[in-house]
mmCIF file of C-alpha atoms and ligand atoms in Angstrom:
data_model
loop_
_atom_site.group_PDB
_atom_site.id
_atom_site.type_symbol
_atom_site.label_atom_id
_atom_site.label_comp_id
_atom_site.label_asym_id
_atom_site.label_seq_id
_atom_site.Cartn_x
_atom_site.Cartn_y
_atom_site.Cartn_z
ATOM 1 C CA MET A 1 130.091 86.201 78.683
ATOM 2 C CA LEU A 2 133.303 84.559 77.346
ATOM 3 C CA LEU A 3 133.122 86.070 74.088
ATOM 4 C CA SER A 4 132.285 89.584 75.847
ATOM 5 C CA SER A 5 135.563 89.411 78.360
ATOM 6 C CA LEU A 6 137.417 88.569 74.911
ATOM 7 C CA THR A 7 136.206 91.644 73.040
ATOM 8 C CA PHE A 8 136.769 93.597 76.302
ATOM 9 C CA LEU A 9 140.385 92.461 76.501
ATOM 10 C CA LEU A 10 140.887 92.899 72.596
ATOM 11 C CA LEU A 11 139.809 96.478 73.202
ATOM 12 C CA ALA A 12 141.417 97.292 76.162
ATOM 13 C CA PRO A 13 144.147 100.103 75.834
ATOM 14 C CA ILE A 14 147.819 99.215 76.437
ATOM 15 C CA SER A 15 147.881 102.479 78.570
ATOM 16 C CA ALA A 16 145.711 102.123 81.778
ATOM 17 C CA LEU A 17 145.470 105.985 80.937
ATOM 18 C CA ALA A 18 143.784 105.568 77.965
ATOM 19 C CA GLN A 19 139.810 105.740 77.709
ATOM 20 C CA ILE A 20 138.106 102.568 76.856
ATOM 21 C CA THR A 21 135.345 103.291 74.274
ATOM 22 C CA TYR A 22 132.359 101.487 72.812
ATOM 23 C CA ASP A 23 132.886 98.186 73.803
ATOM 24 C CA GLN A 24 129.555 96.516 74.138
ATOM 25 C CA ALA A 25 129.962 94.966 77.433
ATOM 26 C CA HIS A 26 130.452 98.031 78.885
ATOM 27 C CA ASN A 27 129.794 101.441 77.105
ATOM 28 C CA ALA A 28 126.729 103.133 75.086
ATOM 29 C CA THR A 29 128.881 105.917 75.600
ATOM 30 C CA PRO A 30 132.262 106.624 77.004
ATOM 31 C CA ILE A 31 132.724 106.979 80.798
ATOM 32 C CA VAL A 32 134.437 110.455 80.435
ATOM 33 C CA GLY A 33 132.176 113.524 81.899
ATOM 34 C CA THR A 34 130.379 114.099 84.824
ATOM 35 C CA TRP A 35 127.878 111.567 86.347
ATOM 36 C CA THR A 36 125.207 112.296 88.860
ATOM 37 C CA SER A 37 122.400 110.278 90.564
ATOM 38 C CA GLY A 38 118.613 110.866 91.073
ATOM 39 C CA SER A 39 117.890 114.491 92.014
ATOM 40 C CA ARG A 40 121.321 115.715 90.405
ATOM 41 C CA HIS A 41 121.969 117.970 93.380
ATOM 42 C CA VAL A 42 125.381 116.446 93.926
ATOM 43 C CA LEU A 43 128.041 117.260 91.675
ATOM 44 C CA THR A 44 131.888 117.114 91.783
ATOM 45 C CA GLY A 45 133.893 120.224 91.265
ATOM 46 C CA PRO A 46 134.106 123.373 93.281
ATOM 47 C CA GLY A 47 130.338 123.308 94.102
ATOM 48 C CA PHE A 48 130.603 120.714 96.516
ATOM 49 C CA VAL A 49 133.978 121.224 98.443
ATOM 50 C CA ASN A 50 136.730 123.466 99.530
ATOM 51 C CA PRO A 51 139.792 121.184 99.667
ATOM 52 C CA LEU A 52 141.903 124.091 101.255
ATOM 53 C CA ASN A 53 140.125 124.958 104.481
ATOM 54 C CA LEU A 54 138.308 121.167 104.583
ATOM 55 C CA THR A 55 134.834 122.340 104.103
ATOM 56 C CA PHE A 56 131.775 121.024 102.365
ATOM 57 C CA VAL A 57 128.648 123.100 100.781
ATOM 58 C CA TYR A 58 125.718 120.846 101.671
ATOM 59 C CA PRO A 59 123.537 119.812 98.832
ATOM 60 C CA GLN A 60 119.669 120.052 98.803
ATOM 61 C CA THR A 61 119.498 116.422 98.814
ATOM 62 C CA THR A 62 121.666 113.244 99.187
ATOM 63 C CA GLY A 63 123.238 111.639 96.292
ATOM 64 C CA VAL A 64 126.576 110.689 94.659
ATOM 65 C CA SER A 65 128.309 112.155 91.649
ATOM 66 C CA TYR A 66 131.843 110.527 89.824
ATOM 67 C CA SER A 67 133.713 112.433 87.090
ATOM 68 C CA PHE A 68 136.203 110.938 84.495
ATOM 69 C CA THR A 69 138.724 112.713 82.432
ATOM 70 C CA GLU A 70 139.950 111.175 79.205
ATOM 71 C CA THR A 71 143.321 111.346 80.741
ATOM 72 C CA GLY A 72 142.888 109.158 83.557
ATOM 73 C CA PHE A 73 141.751 111.209 86.271
ATOM 74 C CA TYR A 74 138.615 110.844 88.533
ATOM 75 C CA GLU A 75 136.878 112.746 91.343
ATOM 76 C CA VAL A 76 133.890 111.469 93.474
ATOM 77 C CA ALA A 77 131.663 113.616 95.855
ATOM 78 C CA ARG A 78 129.112 111.509 98.039
ATOM 79 C CA TYR A 79 126.308 113.079 100.461
ATOM 80 C CA ARG A 80 124.770 109.951 102.127
ATOM 81 C CA MET A 81 122.513 109.572 105.181
ATOM 82 C CA TYR A 82 122.947 106.169 106.957
ATOM 83 C CA GLY A 83 119.765 105.144 109.226
ATOM 84 C CA ASN A 84 120.137 102.996 112.344
ATOM 85 C CA GLY A 85 117.759 100.075 112.884
ATOM 86 C CA SER A 86 117.821 100.258 116.565
ATOM 87 C CA SER A 87 117.281 103.764 116.883
ATOM 88 C CA PRO A 88 114.981 104.903 113.952
ATOM 89 C CA ASN A 89 115.856 108.709 114.666
ATOM 90 C CA CYS A 90 119.942 108.224 114.886
ATOM 91 C CA ILE A 91 121.036 109.285 111.179
ATOM 92 C CA THR A 92 124.056 109.664 110.376
ATOM 93 C CA GLY A 93 125.452 112.149 107.435
ATOM 94 C CA VAL A 94 128.355 111.771 105.261
ATOM 95 C CA MET A 95 129.802 114.198 103.243
ATOM 96 C CA ASN A 96 132.880 112.607 101.349
ATOM 97 C CA TRP A 97 135.237 113.898 98.563
ATOM 98 C CA ALA A 98 138.309 112.446 96.872
ATOM 99 C CA HIS A 99 140.191 112.666 93.708
ATOM 100 C CA GLY A 100 142.930 111.100 91.954
ATOM 101 C CA THR A 101 143.757 108.616 88.974
ATOM 102 C CA TYR A 102 141.865 105.525 87.830
ATOM 103 C CA THR A 103 142.665 102.577 86.066
ATOM 104 C CA HIS A 104 140.458 99.861 84.173
ATOM 105 C CA ASN A 105 141.783 96.735 84.887
ATOM 106 C CA SER A 106 142.013 93.799 82.319
ATOM 107 C CA ASN A 107 139.548 91.745 83.967
ATOM 108 C CA GLY A 108 136.658 94.507 83.416
ATOM 109 C CA SER A 109 137.015 96.290 86.965
ATOM 110 C CA MET A 110 138.180 99.824 87.670
ATOM 111 C CA THR A 111 140.397 100.921 90.662
ATOM 112 C CA LEU A 112 140.369 104.471 92.126
ATOM 113 C CA HIS A 113 143.707 105.669 93.264
ATOM 114 C CA PRO A 114 143.179 108.658 95.584
ATOM 115 C CA PHE A 115 145.793 111.349 95.756
ATOM 116 C CA GLY A 116 145.430 111.504 99.632
ATOM 117 C CA ASP A 117 143.712 114.966 99.881
ATOM 118 C CA GLY A 118 140.538 113.482 100.175
ATOM 119 C CA PHE A 119 138.397 113.853 103.235
ATOM 120 C CA GLN A 120 134.956 113.517 104.634
ATOM 121 C CA GLN A 121 132.669 114.933 107.357
ATOM 122 C CA ILE A 122 130.514 112.678 109.817
ATOM 123 C CA GLN A 123 127.742 113.935 111.497
ATOM 124 C CA GLY A 124 125.659 111.864 113.877
ATOM 125 C CA ALA A 125 122.171 113.073 115.214
ATOM 126 C CA CYS A 126 122.550 111.188 118.705
ATOM 127 C CA PHE A 127 125.961 110.617 120.149
ATOM 128 C CA ALA A 128 128.223 113.144 121.545
ATOM 129 C CA ASN A 129 131.101 114.526 119.419
ATOM 130 C CA SER A 130 129.925 112.561 116.384
ATOM 131 C CA ASP A 131 130.726 115.588 114.370
ATOM 132 C CA PHE A 132 134.212 115.276 112.892
ATOM 133 C CA ILE A 133 136.145 115.989 109.735
ATOM 134 C CA GLU A 134 138.769 112.868 108.800
ATOM 135 C CA ILE A 135 141.091 112.289 106.147
ATOM 136 C CA TYR A 136 139.415 109.846 103.194
ATOM 137 C CA ASN A 137 142.194 108.047 101.299
ATOM 138 C CA ASP A 138 140.662 104.790 100.381
ATOM 139 C CA THR A 139 141.652 102.786 97.250
ATOM 140 C CA GLU A 140 138.196 101.975 95.841
ATOM 141 C CA LEU A 141 137.873 98.763 93.341
ATOM 142 C CA TYR A 142 134.552 98.505 91.404
ATOM 143 C CA GLN A 143 133.979 95.038 90.324
ATOM 144 C CA SER A 144 132.404 96.059 86.826
ATOM 145 C CA TRP A 145 130.471 99.184 85.318
ATOM 146 C CA GLN A 146 128.195 99.587 82.573
ATOM 147 C CA ILE A 147 126.259 102.417 80.623
ATOM 148 C CA PHE A 148 123.188 101.802 79.320
ATOM 149 C CA MET A 149 121.280 104.052 76.765
ATOM 150 C CA ASP A 150 117.948 104.895 78.711
ATOM 151 C CA ALA A 151 115.314 105.708 76.207
ATOM 152 C CA THR A 152 114.449 109.272 78.372
ATOM 153 C CA ASP A 153 117.285 109.871 80.321
ATOM 154 C CA GLY A 154 120.007 109.237 78.295
ATOM 155 C CA PRO A 155 123.112 107.578 79.070
ATOM 156 C CA LYS A 156 123.113 106.143 82.554
ATOM 157 C CA LEU A 157 126.252 104.618 84.581
ATOM 158 C CA HIS A 158 125.838 101.680 86.744
ATOM 159 C CA MET A 159 128.852 100.697 88.988
ATOM 160 C CA PHE A 160 129.170 97.577 91.012
ATOM 161 C CA GLN A 161 131.684 97.988 94.241
ATOM 162 C CA PHE A 162 134.529 95.730 95.451
ATOM 163 C CA ASP A 163 131.427 93.407 96.731
ATOM 164 C CA GLY A 164 129.176 93.355 94.180
ATOM 165 C CA SER A 165 126.793 96.038 95.619
ATOM 166 C CA PRO A 166 125.745 98.916 93.117
ATOM 167 C CA VAL A 167 126.193 102.303 93.077
ATOM 168 C CA THR A 168 123.148 104.118 92.477
ATOM 169 C CA PRO A 169 122.635 104.662 88.817
ATOM 170 C CA MET A 170 123.891 107.828 87.439
ATOM 171 C CA PHE A 171 122.722 110.158 84.557
ATOM 172 C CA HIS A 172 125.187 111.991 82.094
ATOM 173 C CA TYR A 173 125.214 115.233 83.526
ATOM 174 C CA SER A 174 128.303 116.708 81.169
ATOM 175 C CA GLN A 175 130.450 115.487 78.515
ATOM 176 C CA THR A 176 133.154 117.744 79.773
ATOM 177 C CA PRO A 177 133.858 117.053 83.146
ATOM 178 C CA LEU A 178 132.988 119.263 86.367
ATOM 179 C CA MET A 179 136.325 118.807 88.492
ATOM 180 C CA LEU A 180 138.678 120.592 90.868
ATOM 181 C CA PRO A 181 142.287 120.370 89.305
ATOM 182 C CA THR A 182 143.623 116.796 89.080
ATOM 183 C CA GLN A 183 146.536 117.256 91.568
ATOM 184 C CA GLN A 184 146.941 117.073 95.359
ATOM 185 C CA LEU A 185 145.454 120.155 96.703
ATOM 186 C CA ARG A 186 146.509 120.311 100.005
ATOM 187 C CA ASN A 187 149.680 119.527 101.622
ATOM 188 C CA VAL A 188 149.704 115.537 102.811
ATOM 189 C CA SER A 189 152.424 113.215 104.383
ATOM 190 C CA SER A 190 152.421 109.798 104.607
ATOM 191 C CA PRO A 191 150.164 107.705 107.175
ATOM 192 C CA THR A 192 150.693 108.128 110.795
ATOM 193 C CA LYS A 193 148.779 109.464 113.820
ATOM 194 C CA VAL A 194 146.840 112.535 113.400
ATOM 195 C CA ALA A 195 144.722 114.447 115.814
ATOM 196 C CA LYS A 196 141.088 114.374 114.984
ATOM 197 C CA ARG A 197 139.518 116.896 116.399
ATOM 198 C CA ALA A 198 135.698 117.258 116.940
ATOM 199 C CA ILE A 199 134.006 120.065 115.504
ATOM 200 C CA THR A 200 130.676 120.071 117.735
ATOM 201 C CA ASN A 201 129.989 123.074 120.091
ATOM 202 C CA GLY A 202 131.560 123.105 123.459
ATOM 203 C CA THR A 203 135.086 121.907 124.268
ATOM 204 C CA PRO A 204 135.531 118.893 122.219
ATOM 205 C CA PRO A 205 138.185 116.384 123.023
ATOM 206 C CA ILE A 206 141.221 115.580 120.514
ATOM 207 C CA ARG A 207 140.780 112.311 119.646
ATOM 208 C CA HIS A 208 143.941 110.531 118.171
ATOM 209 C CA VAL A 209 143.196 108.104 115.545
ATOM 210 C CA ALA A 210 145.778 105.667 114.177
ATOM 211 C CA GLY A 211 145.569 104.985 110.558
ATOM 212 C CA ILE A 212 144.331 108.266 109.507
ATOM 213 C CA ALA A 213 146.848 110.057 107.339
ATOM 214 C CA ALA A 214 148.837 112.794 108.902
ATOM 215 C CA VAL A 215 148.626 115.995 107.473
ATOM 216 C CA GLY A 216 150.927 118.726 106.999
ATOM 217 C CA GLY A 217 151.043 122.127 108.290
ATOM 218 C CA LEU A 218 148.420 123.704 106.615
ATOM 219 C CA LEU A 219 145.702 121.298 107.280
ATOM 220 C CA GLY A 220 147.065 121.476 111.102
ATOM 221 C CA SER A 221 146.210 125.197 111.155
ATOM 222 C CA VAL A 222 142.886 124.419 109.233
ATOM 223 C CA LEU A 223 141.819 122.243 111.990
ATOM 224 C CA LEU A 224 142.753 125.132 114.735
ATOM 225 C CA VAL A 225 140.598 127.443 112.722
ATOM 226 C CA LEU A 226 137.718 124.616 112.819
ATOM 227 C CA ALA A 227 138.459 124.118 116.267
HETATM 228 C C1 NAG B 1 136.665 128.100 102.724
HETATM 229 O O1 NAG B 1 136.875 128.547 101.790
HETATM 230 C C2 NAG B 1 135.469 128.888 100.897
HETATM 231 C C3 NAG B 1 136.247 129.369 99.380
HETATM 232 O O2 NAG B 1 137.355 129.974 99.379
HETATM 233 C C4 NAG B 1 134.979 130.075 101.663
HETATM 234 O O3 NAG B 1 133.808 130.433 100.563
HETATM 235 C C5 NAG B 1 134.456 129.463 102.838
HETATM 236 O O4 NAG B 1 133.888 130.750 103.397
HETATM 237 C C6 NAG B 1 135.582 128.871 103.278
HETATM 238 N N1 NAG B 1 135.155 128.493 104.780
HETATM 239 C C7 NAG B 1 135.589 128.846 105.871
HETATM 240 C C8 NAG B 1 135.022 128.092 107.214
HETATM 241 O O5 NAG B 1 136.737 129.461 106.046
HETATM 242 C C1 NAG B 2 122.583 102.540 116.371
HETATM 243 O O1 NAG B 2 122.292 103.130 117.881
HETATM 244 C C2 NAG B 2 122.633 102.702 119.001
HETATM 245 C C3 NAG B 2 122.103 103.116 120.201
HETATM 246 O O2 NAG B 2 120.842 103.020 120.155
HETATM 247 C C4 NAG B 2 124.295 102.592 119.081
HETATM 248 O O3 NAG B 2 124.517 101.800 120.026
HETATM 249 C C5 NAG B 2 125.094 101.970 117.685
HETATM 250 O O4 NAG B 2 126.099 102.334 117.817
HETATM 251 C C6 NAG B 2 124.315 102.774 116.438
HETATM 252 N N1 NAG B 2 124.899 102.275 115.339
HETATM 253 C C7 NAG B 2 125.250 103.206 114.177
HETATM 254 C C8 NAG B 2 125.535 101.980 113.167
HETATM 255 O O5 NAG B 2 125.306 104.256 114.301
HETATM 256 C C1 NAG B 3 140.331 92.067 88.940
HETATM 257 O O1 NAG B 3 141.470 92.785 88.904
HETATM 258 C C2 NAG B 3 141.636 93.794 90.120
HETATM 259 C C3 NAG B 3 142.985 94.556 89.911
HETATM 260 O O2 NAG B 3 143.948 93.887 89.057
HETATM 261 C C4 NAG B 3 141.838 93.091 91.176
HETATM 262 O O3 NAG B 3 142.078 93.836 92.535
HETATM 263 C C5 NAG B 3 140.412 91.982 91.461
HETATM 264 O O4 NAG B 3 140.706 91.335 92.530
HETATM 265 C C6 NAG B 3 140.099 91.269 90.375
HETATM 266 N N1 NAG B 3 138.923 90.804 90.633
HETATM 267 C C7 NAG B 3 138.521 89.419 90.373
HETATM 268 C C8 NAG B 3 136.971 89.179 90.286
HETATM 269 O O5 NAG B 3 139.524 88.673 89.964
HETATM 270 C C1 NAG B 4 147.008 107.337 100.656
HETATM 271 O O1 NAG B 4 146.846 105.984 100.282
HETATM 272 C C2 NAG B 4 147.706 105.779 99.043
HETATM 273 C C3 NAG B 4 147.721 103.903 98.837
HETATM 274 O O2 NAG B 4 147.415 103.349 99.871
HETATM 275 C C4 NAG B 4 149.214 105.589 99.891
HETATM 276 O O3 NAG B 4 150.380 105.091 99.158
HETATM 277 C C5 NAG B 4 149.482 107.310 100.505
HETATM 278 O O4 NAG B 4 150.609 107.373 101.402
HETATM 279 C C6 NAG B 4 148.240 107.685 101.359
HETATM 280 N N1 NAG B 4 148.427 109.030 101.436
HETATM 281 C C7 NAG B 4 148.035 109.661 102.659
HETATM 282 C C8 NAG B 4 148.418 111.194 102.477
HETATM 283 O O5 NAG B 4 147.843 108.993 103.366
#
């Protein structure tokens, strides 16, 4: 362990944007490209999301996808379902998208820094007004990550979240990352209060949620269109 950490440190690039390659502790291959879980239906890029009008294209099945460029940009697309132990029929679906820059940290962890234009749609099966879109701007820390060479599936990326819990292992979908333009794609301003409007049928209430990023005029008019 000590030796591999040392190796990692020695091989770690000076520039946080540079790509780490072929370090035994981490990589069978570089992390650059697009990675996708299980069914391979969830992929980053324009097939998943339209950031301008805050809409998603729902994939056939749930899954996650991450893309990384050689120059330090990332994009993540996630479609997840959460069950409810006390009410088994109350499933919540979450579509989540963000992009930004990533840094490899000297302790082997990786940090994803979002541009601020990420968002997610949350749909609950059982609760009133439980279909809504909100800004998603979380900085994500991954404690560690590794790429194994699978005999049948090729390179597989394993990432471990800030609390050590694993992300579903992902296959290497393409070496060229499938991504939207690596810049902020919608006007967003600094965090303050924003009206979060439910998009369920009927006349939904407007809820004011603190801590969610305020959004510019563009998003404001989009929310109006969605209402
Ligand atoms: C959002 O934008 C996409 C891509 O331009 C378009 O195909 C889709 O119909 C739009 N959806 C809405 C609800 O405006
Ligand atoms: C699970 O369902 C109960 C109602 O049966 C609800 O009170 C609770 O908030 C739900 N939990 C989640 C995480 O959705
Ligand atoms: C590893 O480095 C990151 C970034 O500096 C830091 O946030 C994280 O807490 C560190 N993890 C451990 C286990 O020290
Ligand atoms: C997104 O989060 C970053 C880091 O916490 C923050 O600096 C930035 O202002 C946030 N952007 C928006 C639009 O909320």
